[in-house]
mmCIF file of C-alpha atoms in Angstrom:
data_model
loop_
_atom_site.group_PDB
_atom_site.id
_atom_site.type_symbol
_atom_site.label_atom_id
_atom_site.label_comp_id
_atom_site.label_asym_id
_atom_site.label_seq_id
_atom_site.Cartn_x
_atom_site.Cartn_y
_atom_site.Cartn_z
ATOM 1 C CA MET A 12 0.000 0.000 0.000
ATOM 2 C CA TRP A 13 2.848 2.362 0.777
ATOM 3 C CA LEU A 14 4.520 1.536 -2.541
ATOM 4 C CA ARG A 15 1.336 2.308 -4.459
ATOM 5 C CA TRP A 16 1.065 5.721 -2.830
ATOM 6 C CA TRP A 17 4.715 6.433 -3.562
ATOM 7 C CA LYS A 18 4.285 5.661 -7.260
ATOM 8 C CA ARG A 19 1.204 7.888 -7.560
ATOM 9 C CA PRO A 20 1.944 10.835 -9.950
ATOM 10 C CA GLY A 21 2.006 14.348 -8.477
ATOM 11 C CA PRO A 22 2.912 17.873 -9.445
ATOM 12 C CA ASP A 23 6.550 18.629 -10.157
ATOM 13 C CA ALA A 24 6.263 22.072 -8.566
ATOM 14 C CA ILE A 25 3.709 24.023 -6.575
ATOM 15 C CA ASN A 26 3.223 27.566 -7.803
ATOM 16 C CA HIS A 27 2.106 30.381 -5.532
ATOM 17 C CA VAL A 28 0.597 33.780 -6.296
ATOM 18 C CA ASP A 29 0.222 36.141 -3.328
ATOM 19 C CA LEU A 30 1.072 33.247 -0.993
ATOM 20 C CA GLU A 31 -1.772 31.191 -2.445
ATOM 21 C CA ARG A 32 -1.515 28.007 -4.469
ATOM 22 C CA SER A 33 -2.220 28.618 -8.121
ATOM 23 C CA ILE A 34 -2.664 26.743 -11.377
ATOM 24 C CA THR A 35 -1.558 28.556 -14.534
ATOM 25 C CA LEU A 36 -3.311 27.938 -17.836
ATOM 26 C CA THR A 37 -1.359 29.469 -20.716
ATOM 27 C CA VAL A 38 -3.279 30.381 -23.864
ATOM 28 C CA GLY A 39 -1.674 31.567 -27.092
ATOM 29 C CA LEU A 40 -3.405 33.756 -29.657
ATOM 30 C CA GLU A 41 -3.215 33.746 -33.409
ATOM 31 C CA GLN A 42 -1.288 36.489 -35.115
ATOM 32 C CA THR A 43 -4.477 37.972 -36.573
ATOM 33 C CA ALA A 44 -6.368 37.924 -33.252
ATOM 34 C CA SER A 45 -7.064 41.088 -31.305
ATOM 35 C CA LEU A 46 -6.094 41.015 -27.654
ATOM 36 C CA ALA A 47 -8.908 43.309 -26.512
ATOM 37 C CA GLU A 48 -11.616 41.333 -28.323
ATOM 38 C CA THR A 49 -10.201 38.038 -27.066
ATOM 39 C CA ILE A 50 -10.229 39.291 -23.468
ATOM 40 C CA GLN A 51 -13.848 40.397 -23.811
ATOM 41 C CA LEU A 52 -14.880 37.033 -25.222
ATOM 42 C CA ALA A 53 -13.012 35.201 -22.455
ATOM 43 C CA GLN A 54 -14.744 37.297 -19.809
ATOM 44 C CA GLU A 55 -18.219 36.716 -21.231
ATOM 45 C CA GLN A 56 -17.988 33.074 -22.292
ATOM 46 C CA VAL A 57 -15.457 31.537 -19.872
ATOM 47 C CA LEU A 58 -14.686 33.514 -16.739
ATOM 48 C CA ILE A 59 -18.170 34.711 -15.754
ATOM 49 C CA PRO A 60 -19.824 31.234 -16.044
ATOM 50 C CA LEU A 61 -16.825 29.604 -14.335
ATOM 51 C CA ARG A 62 -16.891 31.986 -11.362
ATOM 52 C CA GLU A 63 -20.538 31.152 -10.746
ATOM 53 C CA THR A 64 -19.749 27.432 -10.334
ATOM 54 C CA LEU A 65 -16.476 27.656 -8.392
ATOM 55 C CA PRO A 66 -16.542 26.500 -4.754
ATOM 56 C CA PRO A 67 -15.626 28.936 -1.977
ATOM 57 C CA GLY A 68 -11.920 29.678 -1.707
ATOM 58 C CA PHE A 69 -11.234 29.528 -5.453
ATOM 59 C CA ARG A 70 -10.943 32.412 -7.885
ATOM 60 C CA VAL A 71 -10.050 32.908 -11.538
ATOM 61 C CA GLU A 72 -8.057 35.890 -12.785
ATOM 62 C CA LEU A 73 -6.343 36.985 -15.959
ATOM 63 C CA ALA A 74 -2.615 37.567 -16.020
ATOM 64 C CA GLY A 75 0.159 38.306 -18.471
ATOM 65 C CA SER A 76 -0.616 40.552 -21.440
ATOM 66 C CA ALA A 77 -4.314 40.513 -20.618
ATOM 67 C CA ASP A 78 -3.688 41.754 -17.086
ATOM 68 C CA ILE A 79 -1.514 44.717 -18.083
ATOM 69 C CA LEU A 80 -3.653 45.786 -21.052
ATOM 70 C CA SER A 81 -5.861 48.113 -19.024
ATOM 71 C CA ASP A 82 -2.856 49.642 -17.241
ATOM 72 C CA THR A 83 -1.085 50.124 -20.556
ATOM 73 C CA LEU A 84 -4.076 51.870 -22.115
ATOM 74 C CA PHE A 85 -4.433 54.130 -19.078
ATOM 75 C CA GLN A 86 -0.765 55.109 -19.138
ATOM 76 C CA LEU A 87 -0.927 55.694 -22.881
ATOM 77 C CA GLY A 88 -3.973 57.924 -22.518
ATOM 78 C CA SER A 89 -2.294 59.838 -19.700
ATOM 79 C CA SER A 90 0.794 60.381 -21.853
ATOM 80 C CA PHE A 91 -1.357 61.635 -24.716
ATOM 81 C CA VAL A 92 -3.189 64.145 -22.517
ATOM 82 C CA LEU A 93 0.085 65.274 -20.950
ATOM 83 C CA SER A 94 1.620 65.851 -24.373
ATOM 84 C CA LEU A 95 -1.372 67.996 -25.361
ATOM 85 C CA VAL A 96 -1.074 70.100 -22.207
ATOM 86 C CA ILE A 97 2.687 70.586 -22.593
ATOM 87 C CA THR A 98 2.342 71.564 -26.254
ATOM 88 C CA TYR A 99 -0.423 74.054 -25.495
ATOM 89 C CA LEU A 100 1.446 75.677 -22.602
ATOM 90 C CA LEU A 101 4.579 75.977 -24.721
ATOM 91 C CA LEU A 102 2.623 77.714 -27.474
ATOM 92 C CA VAL A 103 1.023 80.036 -24.934
ATOM 93 C CA ALA A 104 4.475 81.025 -23.696
ATOM 94 C CA LEU A 105 5.725 81.638 -27.235
ATOM 95 C CA TYR A 106 2.744 83.635 -28.525
ATOM 96 C CA ARG A 107 1.838 85.251 -25.178
ATOM 97 C CA SER A 108 -1.779 84.551 -25.946
ATOM 98 C CA PHE A 109 -4.371 81.897 -25.131
ATOM 99 C CA ARG A 110 -6.291 82.295 -28.400
ATOM 100 C CA TYR A 111 -3.748 81.529 -31.098
ATOM 101 C CA PRO A 112 -2.508 78.266 -29.521
ATOM 102 C CA VAL A 113 -6.102 76.996 -29.586
ATOM 103 C CA ILE A 114 -6.160 77.431 -33.375
ATOM 104 C CA ILE A 115 -2.862 75.588 -33.677
ATOM 105 C CA MET A 116 -4.077 72.731 -31.481
ATOM 106 C CA ILE A 117 -7.064 72.228 -33.804
ATOM 107 C CA THR A 118 -4.665 70.435 -36.160
ATOM 108 C CA VAL A 119 -4.216 67.629 -33.598
ATOM 109 C CA PRO A 120 -7.752 66.189 -34.115
ATOM 110 C CA MET A 121 -7.155 66.333 -37.867
ATOM 111 C CA GLY A 122 -3.983 64.293 -37.442
ATOM 112 C CA ILE A 123 -5.747 61.774 -35.191
ATOM 113 C CA ALA A 124 -8.556 61.425 -37.728
ATOM 114 C CA GLY A 125 -6.022 60.712 -40.455
ATOM 115 C CA ALA A 126 -4.251 58.128 -38.279
ATOM 116 C CA VAL A 127 -7.513 56.323 -37.441
ATOM 117 C CA LEU A 128 -8.613 56.402 -41.079
ATOM 118 C CA SER A 129 -5.295 54.956 -42.234
ATOM 119 C CA LEU A 130 -5.542 52.134 -39.674
ATOM 120 C CA VAL A 131 -9.083 51.309 -40.803
ATOM 121 C CA ILE A 132 -7.991 51.208 -44.453
ATOM 122 C CA ALA A 133 -4.972 49.041 -43.604
ATOM 123 C CA ASN A 134 -7.069 46.534 -41.651
ATOM 124 C CA ALA A 135 -9.570 46.364 -44.523
ATOM 125 C CA ILE A 136 -6.852 44.913 -46.775
ATOM 126 C CA PRO A 137 -7.039 41.081 -46.827
ATOM 127 C CA GLY A 138 -4.218 39.465 -44.866
ATOM 128 C CA VAL A 139 -3.224 42.670 -43.040
ATOM 129 C CA ASN A 140 -3.875 43.077 -39.334
ATOM 130 C CA VAL A 141 -2.620 46.164 -37.531
ATOM 131 C CA PRO A 142 -3.704 46.052 -33.870
ATOM 132 C CA LEU A 143 -4.016 49.124 -31.680
ATOM 133 C CA ASP A 144 -1.116 48.132 -29.475
ATOM 134 C CA MET A 145 1.425 50.141 -27.503
ATOM 135 C CA MET A 146 3.547 51.044 -30.529
ATOM 136 C CA THR A 147 0.527 52.186 -32.537
ATOM 137 C CA GLY A 148 -0.665 54.283 -29.614
ATOM 138 C CA LEU A 149 2.798 55.806 -29.407
ATOM 139 C CA GLY A 150 2.246 57.111 -32.939
ATOM 140 C CA PHE A 151 -0.752 59.125 -31.732
ATOM 141 C CA VAL A 152 1.385 60.688 -29.006
ATOM 142 C CA ILE A 153 4.097 61.625 -31.512
ATOM 143 C CA LEU A 154 1.496 63.213 -33.799
ATOM 144 C CA THR A 155 0.705 65.872 -31.206
ATOM 145 C CA GLY A 156 4.174 67.356 -31.649
ATOM 146 C CA VAL A 157 4.416 66.878 -35.425
ATOM 147 C CA VAL A 158 1.146 68.086 -36.946
ATOM 148 C CA VAL A 159 1.257 71.479 -35.185
ATOM 149 C CA ASN A 160 4.373 72.561 -37.079
ATOM 150 C CA ASN A 161 2.499 73.489 -40.262
ATOM 151 C CA ALA A 162 -0.034 75.594 -38.390
ATOM 152 C CA ILE A 163 2.771 77.368 -36.520
ATOM 153 C CA LEU A 164 4.388 78.375 -39.823
ATOM 154 C CA LEU A 165 1.143 79.809 -41.194
ATOM 155 C CA LEU A 166 0.125 81.684 -38.066
ATOM 156 C CA ASP A 167 3.587 83.066 -37.403
ATOM 157 C CA ARG A 168 3.880 84.392 -40.953
ATOM 158 C CA THR A 169 0.421 85.955 -40.728
ATOM 159 C CA LEU A 170 1.216 87.810 -37.520
ATOM 160 C CA GLN A 171 4.543 88.926 -38.972
ATOM 161 C CA LEU A 172 2.857 90.430 -42.037
ATOM 162 C CA ARG A 173 0.270 92.134 -39.859
ATOM 163 C CA GLN A 174 2.973 93.724 -37.723
ATOM 164 C CA GLU A 175 5.441 94.728 -40.427
ATOM 165 C CA GLN A 176 3.181 95.783 -43.293
ATOM 166 C CA SER A 177 -0.047 96.614 -41.421
ATOM 167 C CA LEU A 178 -2.104 94.424 -43.716
ATOM 168 C CA THR A 179 -5.676 93.346 -43.179
ATOM 169 C CA TRP A 180 -6.376 89.854 -41.945
ATOM 170 C CA ASP A 181 -7.551 88.685 -45.359
ATOM 171 C CA ASP A 182 -4.446 89.969 -47.150
ATOM 172 C CA ALA A 183 -2.101 88.696 -44.435
ATOM 173 C CA LEU A 184 -3.625 85.210 -44.469
ATOM 174 C CA TYR A 185 -3.529 85.080 -48.274
ATOM 175 C CA LEU A 186 0.127 86.075 -48.447
ATOM 176 C CA ALA A 187 1.075 83.780 -45.548
ATOM 177 C CA VAL A 188 -0.445 80.744 -47.258
ATOM 178 C CA SER A 189 1.213 81.601 -50.573
ATOM 179 C CA ASP A 190 4.588 82.084 -48.870
ATOM 180 C CA ARG A 191 4.511 79.004 -46.627
ATOM 181 C CA LEU A 192 2.630 76.505 -48.790
ATOM 182 C CA ARG A 193 5.709 75.246 -50.610
ATOM 183 C CA PRO A 194 7.860 74.733 -47.468
ATOM 184 C CA ILE A 195 4.942 72.994 -45.718
ATOM 185 C CA PHE A 196 4.418 70.462 -48.501
ATOM 186 C CA MET A 197 8.141 69.917 -48.932
ATOM 187 C CA SER A 198 8.795 69.162 -45.254
ATOM 188 C CA ALA A 199 5.652 67.069 -44.812
ATOM 189 C CA GLY A 200 6.242 65.209 -48.064
ATOM 190 C CA THR A 201 9.755 64.180 -47.097
ATOM 191 C CA SER A 202 8.527 63.031 -43.678
ATOM 192 C CA VAL A 203 5.689 60.972 -45.146
ATOM 193 C CA LEU A 204 7.882 59.395 -47.825
ATOM 194 C CA GLY A 205 10.552 58.623 -45.234
ATOM 195 C CA MET A 206 8.080 56.733 -43.021
ATOM 196 C CA LEU A 207 6.207 55.091 -45.894
ATOM 197 C CA PRO A 208 8.525 52.034 -46.179
ATOM 198 C CA LEU A 209 7.979 51.362 -42.470
ATOM 199 C CA ALA A 210 4.219 51.351 -42.986
ATOM 200 C CA VAL A 211 3.918 49.580 -46.336
ATOM 201 C CA PHE A 212 6.822 47.278 -47.102
ATOM 202 C CA PRO A 213 6.978 44.073 -45.052
ATOM 203 C CA GLY A 214 10.192 42.883 -43.497
ATOM 204 C CA LYS A 215 11.776 41.372 -40.445
ATOM 205 C CA GLY A 216 10.349 43.119 -37.401
ATOM 206 C CA ALA A 217 8.004 45.217 -39.547
ATOM 207 C CA GLU A 218 4.942 43.894 -37.720
ATOM 208 C CA LEU A 219 6.223 45.546 -34.533
ATOM 209 C CA TYR A 220 6.518 49.070 -35.985
ATOM 210 C CA GLN A 221 3.987 48.877 -38.816
ATOM 211 C CA GLY A 222 1.164 50.403 -36.774
ATOM 212 C CA LEU A 223 3.435 53.261 -35.721
ATOM 213 C CA GLY A 224 4.375 54.006 -39.334
ATOM 214 C CA ILE A 225 0.781 53.825 -40.589
ATOM 215 C CA ALA A 226 -0.500 56.149 -37.860
ATOM 216 C CA LEU A 227 2.230 58.730 -38.455
ATOM 217 C CA THR A 228 1.990 58.745 -42.253
ATOM 218 C CA GLY A 229 -1.801 58.876 -42.348
ATOM 219 C CA GLY A 230 -2.128 61.529 -39.659
ATOM 220 C CA LEU A 231 0.601 63.761 -41.068
ATOM 221 C CA ALA A 232 -0.688 63.470 -44.642
ATOM 222 C CA LEU A 233 -4.289 64.414 -43.802
ATOM 223 C CA SER A 234 -3.321 67.268 -41.487
ATOM 224 C CA THR A 235 -0.948 68.680 -44.122
ATOM 225 C CA VAL A 236 -3.702 68.757 -46.727
ATOM 226 C CA LEU A 237 -6.266 70.359 -44.391
ATOM 227 C CA THR A 238 -4.053 72.834 -42.519
ATOM 228 C CA PRO A 239 -3.678 75.492 -45.322
ATOM 229 C CA THR A 240 -7.477 75.765 -45.568
ATOM 230 C CA VAL A 241 -8.716 75.140 -42.028
ATOM 231 C CA VAL A 242 -6.249 77.286 -40.075
ATOM 232 C CA PRO A 243 -6.783 80.540 -42.078
ATOM 233 C CA ALA A 244 -10.547 80.056 -41.877
ATOM 234 C CA LEU A 245 -10.394 79.610 -38.092
ATOM 235 C CA VAL A 246 -8.173 82.667 -37.685
ATOM 236 C CA ARG A 247 -10.588 84.810 -39.667
ATOM 237 C CA LEU A 248 -13.593 83.487 -37.756
ATOM 238 C CA MET A 249 -11.916 84.214 -34.442
ATOM 239 C CA GLU A 250 -11.082 87.773 -35.449
ATOM 240 C CA ASP A 251 -14.617 88.360 -36.729
ATOM 241 C CA TRP A 252 -15.972 87.067 -33.427
ATOM 242 C CA ARG A 253 -13.686 89.445 -31.533
ATOM 243 C CA GLU A 254 -14.899 92.385 -33.584
ATOM 244 C CA ILE A 255 -18.524 91.461 -32.963
ATOM 245 C CA ARG A 256 -17.982 91.271 -29.225
ATOM 246 C CA LYS A 257 -16.254 94.632 -29.016
ATOM 247 C CA PRO A 258 -18.402 97.216 -27.228
ATOM 248 C CA ARG A 259 -19.740 99.825 -29.588
ATOM 249 C CA SER A 260 -18.720 103.397 -28.905
ATOM 250 C CA SER A 261 -21.511 105.386 -27.362
ATOM 251 C CA ILE A 262 -22.594 108.399 -29.314
ATOM 252 C CA VAL A 263 -23.418 111.434 -27.208
ATOM 253 C CA ARG A 264 -25.919 113.730 -28.758
ATOM 254 C CA THR A 265 -26.036 117.328 -27.630
ATOM 255 C CA ARG A 266 -28.752 119.771 -28.328
ATOM 256 C CA ASP A 267 -27.961 122.715 -30.454
ATOM 257 C CA ALA A 268 -27.659 125.744 -28.224
ATOM 258 C CA LYS A 269 -29.141 128.990 -29.385
ATOM 259 C CA VAL A 270 -26.524 131.610 -29.962
ATOM 260 C CA LYS A 271 -27.578 135.094 -29.055
ATOM 261 C CA PRO A 272 -26.192 137.898 -31.188
ATOM 262 C CA VAL A 273 -23.623 139.988 -29.389
ATOM 263 C CA LYS A 274 -23.379 143.651 -30.205
ATOM 264 C CA GLU A 275 -19.940 145.024 -30.098
ATOM 265 C CA LYS A 276 -19.281 148.413 -28.740
ATOM 266 C CA VAL A 277 -17.166 150.512 -30.991
ATOM 267 C CA GLY A 278 -16.010 153.793 -29.628
ATOM 268 C CA GLY A 279 -18.518 153.582 -26.837
ATOM 269 C CA ARG A 280 -21.397 153.208 -29.284
ATOM 270 C CA LYS A 281 -23.526 150.212 -29.818
#
């Protein structure tokens, strides 16, 4: 009887998590699977029914990449918000105004829209899967400091023309766009073409940085096309709104006073 118990198979090692015995079940995902969708399906179809049938003293939790996904998304969102705040405060210090940096920061949503649109188009291609992972999210953070450069060039040139030549807002915006349009497209075009191989051409390790390249190229391309039209329109609307809100000068009306004729005395005579 003792020999039978000795030959009975048992665990090679006893794992502990938080000083409690644990059993680890490792699950691998396909390359085309999304981690967020897989976690949601596991919660709904596996974990919730299993927790209802477990005896007291047992619990089931997710670990590994699934456990740190929520923390990663929170940290990424915090970094994105912090980058927006730092960029805005820096522009406020440079322009000494709270209004003009708001117009410049409008280009950030345009860049994000271009990045999201490029990811949707890339995932619609058969055989291509670009997940919204940490590297792809890093591309959105980088966009906040890249897409504002074109708007800074336009607004700075406009204010310079207004100060030096005393032009109207319409003339200053027209000349600023004509002067800065070529440098904007040249700098943005070289940046997009430089990151295009990272986003399009496959290679060793390309799947790690492909989402980053797609987000940067798409966001920068769309913001570059929209900035020369959107930023001047916003500047003109803001100035029109300022003029409307200016208090009108009060006009004081005075009654005409009757002037009595004055007779001069010449030589003591009237």
